[in-house]
Amino acid sequence: MENTKRLLIFNEVIKKGSMSRAAESLGMTASAVSQHLQNLEAYYGLKLLNRNTRRLELTESGRILWQQASKLADVMTETHEKMTALKAKPSGMVRLSLPTGLVRTKEIRALLKTVEQNLPDIQLVLLAEDTMAQLQHSTADIAIRAGDISDSPDNVVYRLAEWSLCIAASPDYLTRTPINQPADLLTAHWLNHSDFILLNAFEALNLPKCLPEHRTECPNASASAYYLASEGMGLTFILSGELQVFAENHRLQQVLPNTTLPGKRISAVVANAAQSAKNVAVLNILKEVFRN
């Protein structure tokens, strides 16, 4: 790293034509600049400059090194400009990880619409998945999570909403298989996308904490369970925000609405506090659409 600094100083000396002007440009003393050049010559074991009272002349070795030092300076300048632009202007790709069931919610539709209208230079990539890989080991820039967040102490978590857990089924299924009390849930057909959610919900309802006999497994695929339930194939657990779009279309309705089940906190998570302008812009829209 120290030699990189010397190369950049060397480039500045050649560009300015003298050590004193280079020193002024770099905010250094002329003696410090001279010392860096001497160290550079010692490092390569080659004479780089012929010094006289009028001007500096490059040796053959110096010309070759200056070509490379000039390229290095250009790369450093371009890198700085690109990094500054990333912080200043919301543009580029933003990868958003979210549970599959959230894709159809009004909040995500509002997010997509707002980004398209207000941030045309941002391209959203939706990574819909129900498995929660650690954000530090994921390609996602932002993750929407339901429930507890325990990936890493470096994570920054933004609370978006509190959604209740609901039991849902299609009107057609409930006509065929009425559910009038919690005990009826034990003999119903379930579309199970999470053993953890189902077992904890049964426990909250004072039902045996065991998987129901009649079930179709949809492991880590909540959207599949929701779709099958909307087609009259059985019951499923769904968050209130996810249920809304199905209820509006009369595809699903809440079962036993007077029962109380544990809710879930919906959060936006990023890997650390320092975020680019594009990520900050998307985070701000997420907060707004969930608030509304």
XYZ file of C-alpha atoms in Angstrom:
292
model
C 0.000 0.000 0.000
C 2.872 2.377 0.787
C 4.348 1.769 -2.661
C 0.981 2.582 -4.251
C 1.103 5.955 -2.509
C 4.626 6.551 -3.838
C 3.527 5.731 -7.384
C 0.678 8.246 -7.146
C 3.085 10.905 -5.824
C 5.501 10.089 -8.655
C 2.706 10.533 -11.194
C 1.750 13.894 -9.676
C 5.371 15.112 -9.827
C 5.591 14.313 -13.532
C 2.188 15.880 -14.256
C 3.054 19.097 -12.403
C 6.629 19.261 -13.716
C 8.271 19.905 -10.360
C 8.375 18.590 -6.828
C 7.324 21.908 -5.322
C 4.165 22.161 -7.449
C 3.361 18.492 -6.795
C 3.881 19.053 -3.067
C 1.474 22.002 -3.130
C -1.130 19.942 -5.016
C -0.792 17.017 -2.595
C -0.680 19.108 0.581
C 2.829 17.888 1.414
C 6.237 19.449 1.808
C 8.706 19.311 -1.071
C 11.165 17.413 1.114
C 8.527 14.750 1.869
C 7.813 14.365 -1.849
C 11.542 14.046 -2.557
C 11.882 11.387 0.141
C 9.015 9.344 -1.359
C 10.705 9.429 -4.782
C 14.012 8.337 -3.289
C 12.250 5.446 -1.567
C 10.596 4.508 -4.876
C 13.973 4.425 -6.631
C 15.401 2.351 -3.783
C 12.454 -0.073 -3.968
C 12.988 -0.778 -7.685
C 16.769 -0.311 -7.600
C 16.525 1.991 -10.626
C 17.112 5.662 -11.241
C 13.816 7.220 -12.308
C 14.633 10.927 -12.627
C 17.520 13.079 -13.706
C 17.340 16.138 -11.499
C 18.784 19.535 -12.384
C 18.038 23.085 -11.364
C 15.682 23.752 -14.294
C 13.538 20.678 -14.740
C 13.024 17.005 -14.054
C 13.845 14.520 -16.788
C 12.587 10.953 -16.832
C 15.061 8.163 -17.371
C 14.028 5.241 -19.576
C 13.041 3.314 -16.438
C 11.178 6.367 -15.206
C 9.151 6.625 -18.439
C 8.088 2.998 -18.213
C 7.127 3.365 -14.560
C 5.253 6.615 -15.208
C 3.091 4.896 -17.850
C 1.977 2.404 -15.211
C 1.685 5.012 -12.453
C -0.508 7.143 -14.724
C -2.817 4.182 -15.360
C -2.989 3.512 -11.618
C -3.939 7.138 -10.946
C -6.671 6.944 -13.601
C -8.077 3.750 -12.064
C -8.046 5.306 -8.592
C -9.826 8.416 -9.863
C -12.448 6.388 -11.748
C -13.026 4.149 -8.721
C -13.527 7.159 -6.457
C -15.977 8.728 -8.908
C -18.008 5.525 -9.200
C -18.154 4.995 -5.450
C -19.180 8.611 -4.910
C -21.898 8.251 -7.550
C -23.231 5.129 -5.829
C -23.707 7.085 -2.613
C -25.121 10.172 -4.301
C -27.467 8.876 -7.007
C -30.023 6.078 -6.592
C -29.211 3.902 -9.596
C -28.350 0.301 -10.350
C -29.617 -3.102 -9.250
C -31.197 -3.733 -5.842
C -31.750 -7.379 -4.878
C -34.678 -7.818 -2.495
C -35.111 -11.125 -0.660
C -38.631 -11.804 0.597
C -40.919 -14.723 1.522
C -42.799 -16.138 -1.451
C -46.162 -15.280 0.073
C -45.349 -11.569 0.230
C -44.960 -11.165 -3.527
C -48.723 -10.764 -4.083
C -49.288 -8.281 -1.259
C -50.436 -4.723 -1.907
C -47.272 -3.440 -0.210
C -44.948 -5.139 -2.692
C -47.117 -4.021 -5.616
C -46.911 -0.470 -4.277
C -43.132 -0.795 -3.935
C -42.735 -1.901 -7.556
C -45.009 0.849 -8.830
C -43.270 3.584 -6.825
C -39.785 2.485 -7.870
C -40.850 2.360 -11.520
C -42.382 5.836 -11.372
C -39.934 7.672 -9.113
C -36.644 5.795 -9.446
C -36.352 4.740 -13.100
C -32.595 4.147 -12.787
C -33.103 1.417 -10.180
C -33.732 -2.172 -11.255
C -35.391 -4.310 -8.593
C -34.604 -8.023 -8.466
C -37.061 -10.020 -6.337
C -35.525 -13.084 -4.694
C -38.654 -14.881 -3.483
C -37.697 -17.649 -1.060
C -38.992 -18.970 2.250
C -35.605 -20.200 3.466
C -33.827 -17.469 5.418
C -30.156 -17.632 4.469
C -27.861 -15.351 6.435
C -27.835 -11.945 4.786
C -24.036 -11.739 4.987
C -23.824 -14.913 2.875
C -26.599 -13.945 0.465
C -26.588 -11.964 -2.783
C -29.500 -9.884 -1.455
C -29.034 -6.199 -0.658
C -32.200 -6.006 1.454
C -34.253 -8.780 3.052
C -37.868 -8.633 4.198
C -38.294 -11.011 7.100
C -41.275 -12.181 9.159
C -40.554 -12.988 12.794
C -37.378 -12.839 14.850
C -34.161 -11.625 13.244
C -31.052 -13.381 14.521
C -28.674 -13.561 11.550
C -25.846 -11.357 12.767
C -25.219 -8.615 15.328
C -24.132 -6.390 12.419
C -27.600 -6.493 10.837
C -29.619 -3.287 10.837
C -33.346 -3.983 11.245
C -36.167 -1.620 10.253
C -39.617 -2.432 11.603
C -42.254 -2.324 8.849
C -45.460 -3.801 10.304
C -47.085 -6.200 12.766
C -49.238 -8.831 11.057
C -51.395 -11.401 12.803
C -51.309 -15.083 11.947
C -54.561 -16.354 10.442
C -56.093 -19.665 9.441
C -57.552 -19.462 5.945
C -59.485 -21.596 3.482
C -61.592 -21.061 0.392
C -65.361 -20.544 0.744
C -65.830 -23.712 -1.306
C -63.722 -25.816 1.082
C -65.529 -24.420 4.124
C -68.881 -25.293 2.568
C -67.724 -28.904 2.245
C -65.831 -29.002 5.534
C -67.240 -26.564 8.104
C -64.807 -25.403 10.789
C -66.808 -24.206 13.796
C -64.365 -24.758 16.655
C -60.614 -25.324 17.113
C -61.091 -29.084 17.523
C -62.361 -29.258 13.922
C -58.870 -28.244 12.771
C -57.505 -31.644 13.778
C -59.540 -33.526 11.169
C -59.279 -30.951 8.375
C -56.871 -31.241 5.454
C -53.882 -28.939 5.849
C -51.545 -27.354 3.337
C -48.450 -27.219 5.502
C -45.636 -24.878 4.507
C -43.967 -24.766 7.953
C -43.983 -27.355 10.734
C -42.785 -24.676 13.154
C -45.693 -22.319 12.450
C -48.317 -25.079 12.448
C -47.166 -26.732 15.680
C -46.822 -23.446 17.574
C -50.249 -22.329 16.376
C -51.831 -25.606 17.501
C -50.208 -25.149 20.904
C -51.577 -21.582 21.132
C -55.051 -23.000 20.403
C -54.658 -25.631 23.158
C -54.597 -28.400 20.577
C -52.179 -31.347 20.627
C -48.774 -30.177 19.442
C -48.491 -32.695 16.632
C -48.838 -32.569 12.878
C -52.363 -33.313 11.611
C -52.889 -36.632 9.884
C -54.469 -35.153 6.774
C -52.030 -32.781 5.132
C -50.168 -31.927 1.970
C -46.602 -30.839 2.581
C -45.398 -27.639 0.891
C -42.056 -27.214 2.697
C -40.675 -23.669 2.549
C -43.205 -22.785 -0.152
C -45.890 -20.639 1.441
C -47.072 -19.247 -1.910
C -47.818 -22.804 -3.084
C -49.826 -23.513 0.075
C -51.784 -20.272 -0.365
C -52.568 -21.077 -3.988
C -53.725 -24.612 -3.211
C -55.883 -23.319 -0.367
C -57.470 -20.764 -2.704
C -58.305 -23.660 -5.029
C -60.270 -25.402 -2.282
C -57.665 -27.982 -1.321
C -57.577 -27.348 2.433
C -56.536 -25.022 5.262
C -53.325 -23.068 5.625
C -51.732 -20.560 7.952
C -51.236 -17.136 6.410
C -50.304 -13.679 7.664
C -53.031 -11.034 7.686
C -51.221 -8.853 5.158
C -50.860 -11.803 2.800
C -54.500 -12.828 3.255
C -55.829 -9.428 2.222
C -55.440 -9.827 -1.538
C -57.047 -13.314 -1.467
C -59.925 -12.047 0.680
C -60.566 -9.117 -1.656
C -60.899 -11.580 -4.546
C -63.055 -13.930 -2.423
C -60.509 -16.700 -2.922
C -59.773 -17.177 0.781
C -61.473 -16.242 4.013
C -60.336 -16.289 7.604
C -61.305 -19.342 9.630
C -62.215 -18.957 13.310
C -61.567 -15.185 13.209
C -62.177 -14.810 16.950
C -59.263 -17.059 17.888
C -55.996 -15.420 18.922
C -52.765 -16.569 17.335
C -49.246 -15.162 17.764
C -48.426 -12.352 15.352
C -45.322 -11.739 13.291
C -43.226 -8.620 12.988
C -42.407 -7.725 9.380
C -38.956 -6.164 9.084
C -36.550 -4.929 6.442
C -32.984 -6.031 7.125
C -29.642 -4.883 5.718
C -26.229 -6.313 6.503
C -24.760 -3.106 7.960
C -25.469 0.571 8.555
C -23.448 1.893 5.594
C -25.711 1.593 2.545
C -25.581 2.967 -1.006
C -28.040 5.586 -2.208
C -30.008 2.979 -4.181
C -30.512 0.748 -1.125
C -31.478 3.701 1.066
C -34.019 4.842 -1.541
C -35.664 1.396 -1.692
C -35.660 1.105 2.109
C -37.428 4.457 2.414
C -40.114 3.353 -0.047
C -40.577 0.069 1.832
C -41.152 1.960 5.082
C -43.663 4.233 3.371
C -45.729 1.537 1.620
C -45.988 -0.571 4.773
C -46.878 2.503 6.829
C -49.746 3.276 4.448
